[in-house]
Amino acid sequence: MTQGAVEQQLADQASSTKTSTKYVYFFGGGSADGNGKMKEVLGGKGAGLAEMTNAGLPVPPGFTIQTEACREYMRGAVDAGVDTEMLSALHRLEKLQGQKLGAGENPLLVSVRSGAKFSMPGMMDTILNLGLNDKAVEALAKRSNNPRFAYDSYRRLIQMFGDVVLDVPKKKFEHIFDAIKHREGVKFDYELKPEALQEIIVEYKKLVKKETKKDFPQDPLDQLVQARDAVFRSWQNDRAKTYRRINHIDDWLGTAVNVQAMVFGNLGENSGTGVGFTRNPATGERVFFGEYLMNAQGEDVVSGVRTPLPISELERVMPTVYDHLRAITWKMEKHYRDMQDFEFTIQDGKLYMLQTRNGKRTGLAAVRVAIDMVREGLISQEEAVFRVEPNQLYDFLVPRLDEKGANVEVLATGLPASPGAAVGQIVFSAEDAVKHHTNGSYPVIILVRGETTPEDIAGMEVAAGILTSRGGMTSHAAVVTRGMGKCCVAGAGDCVVDEAKKELRVKGKIYKQGDWISLDGTTGRVIEGKLKTIPAQPDDADLVKFMSWVDPLRRLKVRANADIPRDAKQARLFGAEGIGLCRTEHMFFAEDRIEHMRTMILAENEKDRRDALKKLLPMQRADFVGLFKSMESLPVTIRLLDPPLHEFLPQRDDLLVQIARLEETKPRSPKLKELRTLLARVEDLHETNPMLGLRGCRLGIAFPEITEMHARAIFEAAVNVKNHGGEPHVEVMVPLIGSIDEMRNQASIIRRVADQVFKEKGVTVDYMVGTMIELPRAALTADQIAEEAEFFSFGTNDLTQTTYGISRDDINKFLPAYLKAGIFKQDPFATLDQSGVGTLVKMATAKGRNTRPTLKVGICGEHGGDPESVKFCHKIGLNYVSCSPFRLLTARLAAAQAALEEKQGGLVHTNK
Ligand code: PEP
Ligand code: MG
């Protein structure tokens, strides 16, 4: 379209439409239409720009097209009011600046950026220098007296616009750029002469023409409309969708589009650009923290292409600008009452603030900042509790490297971008990371890249650690891993990463895909080989203090799923208030027990089975003594044997191989007979659907002597501990109950054995008999089951499996497709399906309590450690959640936040 034609078309459309929605919000000239509270409408960035403008900060003016326009775009019909208002905002901007978009002697150039309600760093698209065309670039060259800068800006626009708006592969632009750079014999981009840049522009335009069959658009307004729509579209790109899925962000929020007058950090050595934080985002320390580059544009700093300088350098080079920046950022921190993450540009010695928002931080930093801000009087203790996301508390539990006695060979030192340690096998692409994770060939993966880009998000999700050779503390890899709570070493310049050859070259050595390395994200070291790791101790003084604020707030009790005394001790360190699930069967897999277990399973009659069980009894009793002792007077829930018996026997195929070998080599061996008997039993026990077969309470009903042995071991252990001054609180739990009759059958055995033991020993112990609710039928008849059961514990792993009819072991076969299609927002085995499974939980709780008002109700499926699910459990009035020891801190905080949200009238806080 010719210049002016687009404007005419927009004006025509506009004159035929009326609208009541305000689509465009202006900011500039000392005031803004919007404000900082309007994140929903203006997106985080737009709201921030409005707020900064209102606060009198030096913000380049512009306007924000609100998120509703994006939603309309997704629905397929954007109101004509969007164009009208955009046009009038543009005219206002032109007037304010005394410039015209892409025209005249002093052309106005703008940036077009995405910005959703929740920050999604790098996931959507941005276009800079918009407005430049063949004519405007000459005007800019003349006016700035810097042709190199003008041509460079134009070639950047064509490249970004080509990539983002026109879908021309980025690599094709890079190929042209690198070829000319190579021919010119220069190392850095900024060494290219204006003539070389002009040549690049010509080649870029040819490329655009070839790929799109159209010329690069010369009408600045045409550029603007196309760029705006491309930003809307970028809300739907794969990496943005993945990011939203991981962070549980609603797909329908949409992004705003921010159009803002460009300021240039690449006008020469008196210009620059940078990013920073008001406090250290890795540790939370109250130090001004940031990085910058002179003679550069913003993308150079964050993309990790050039390694930036620490902000302290700026104090030396430009002290006035530095002081101004400090003053502004502290002011904004006070204003927002939170740590700020900011972007700035210096144009010809003048400072501009491009963005300031609440900064992403590690869990360690989140706790420290929250505590410091309470101390500084910036926030209240209750507010502090919401400043940490429950999952962030993992950071305190992340492993550290165990270097004692190890041969520690440091290969390189990069930036300590995200703390913790990761020891794993290296891969060089996100696809390989996903592949090796999915097929299980590498148990722990370290993703090694020159630099990461948002396309790598899926690979980063499955990796335990990330290593990059380029980029700073605010590079993509650093920001994203910190958010994920993963270890990251960034900008390890001594590492040469050859992604094509799948090689890491460092210190004269070559590491190939699959080789092991160790990363220390806390110090930035890259270490050769497979070091051991030690679990972090949750005794950090800040954490202890923070949890002392958290715990009194919650109503839900928090217990641990722990099977052995070691785990129980760990769980107590992490704040467990009891054991909510001891899976007894885990005790039988130990080497000294599996044989007896097998003998028990292979027994052909009750007598032989009882003999085998007798051998297991003292072992179980000793285990239970250990558990009761470590938990002192806290409740311990012990579940009876649950899994199908074949799980304790060798695999059928292995047996067949062993038999075939012996038949060939030692056909008379007595072992052969033994193996054949074993095979016959394995085949006998084979079930088509073992998860729906002989397992759970069905085992104890088919073989009552198993329940008898368990009960005896439990009560003898309890009496023993009590005799030694202990105060055990025993809860015996029957798995996979579907009816009151099953419950009665098992409860009567348990109570009978308890009476026998107490009589024999002359001592009694308080105990309860309860059940897991893992089947829809149990939930539906919970009122009947509660006649017998003194407590319920929802086994939401099985309950999800049986409610959905989805195998918990095979969901991965179709989960990716379901997530992609939006059928699942998240894995239902990780986050409770509140509307389906949750309804059963709620209903069964109510029915159970109707029969037995004192019924104790908890949850012990994996959901017990998931923040959203924990909050749900609070809401429906459960007594406790039980989760793995490492999720206890998370569950404690989620439970406290749920209680506070309830107190504050259902207000849901979020730090996203
Ligand atoms: C459950 O089903 O939720 C449960 C805790 O039991 P398991 O995972 O051992 O089947
Ligand atoms: Mg279960």
Coordinates of N, CA and C and ligand atoms in Angstrom, one line a residue, residues 581 583 639 642 695 772 774 795-798 808 860-861, ligand 1:
L581 N 1.2 -40.8 55.6 CA 1.2 -42.1 54.8 C 2.5 -42.7 54.9
R583 N 3.9 -46.0 53.4 CA 3.6 -47.1 52.5 C 4.4 -48.4 52.9
R639 N -0.2 -47.6 56.4 CA -1.2 -48.2 55.5 C -0.8 -49.7 55.3
D642 N -0.5 -52.6 49.8 CA -1.4 -52.1 48.8 C -1.1 -52.6 47.4
R695 N -5.3 -56.0 44.7 CA -4.4 -55.1 45.4 C -5.3 -54.4 46.5
M772 N -8.3 -45.2 53.3 CA -8.1 -44.2 52.2 C -9.3 -44.2 51.4
E774 N -10.1 -43.8 47.7 CA -9.4 -43.8 46.4 C -10.2 -44.2 45.3
G795 N -6.6 -40.7 48.8 CA -5.5 -41.1 47.9 C -5.8 -40.6 46.6
T796 N -5.5 -39.3 46.4 CA -6.0 -38.7 45.1 C -5.2 -39.1 43.9
N797 N -4.1 -39.9 44.1 CA -3.5 -40.5 42.9 C -4.4 -41.5 42.3
D798 N -4.8 -42.4 43.1 CA -5.8 -43.4 42.6 C -7.1 -42.8 42.4
R808 N -2.5 -43.9 35.8 CA -1.5 -42.9 36.3 C -0.1 -43.2 35.7
C860 N -3.4 -37.6 51.0 CA -2.0 -38.1 50.9 C -1.6 -38.4 49.5
G861 N -2.4 -38.1 48.5 CA -1.9 -38.2 47.1 C -0.9 -37.1 46.9
Ligands
PEP1 C1 -2.9 -42.5 46.3 O1 -3.4 -43.3 45.5 O2 -3.1 -41.2 46.2 C2 -1.9 -42.9 47.3 C3 -1.4 -42.0 48.1 O3 -1.6 -44.2 47.3 P1 -0.5 -44.8 46.2 O4 0.1 -43.6 45.5 O5 0.5 -45.5 47.1 O6 -1.3 -45.6 45.4

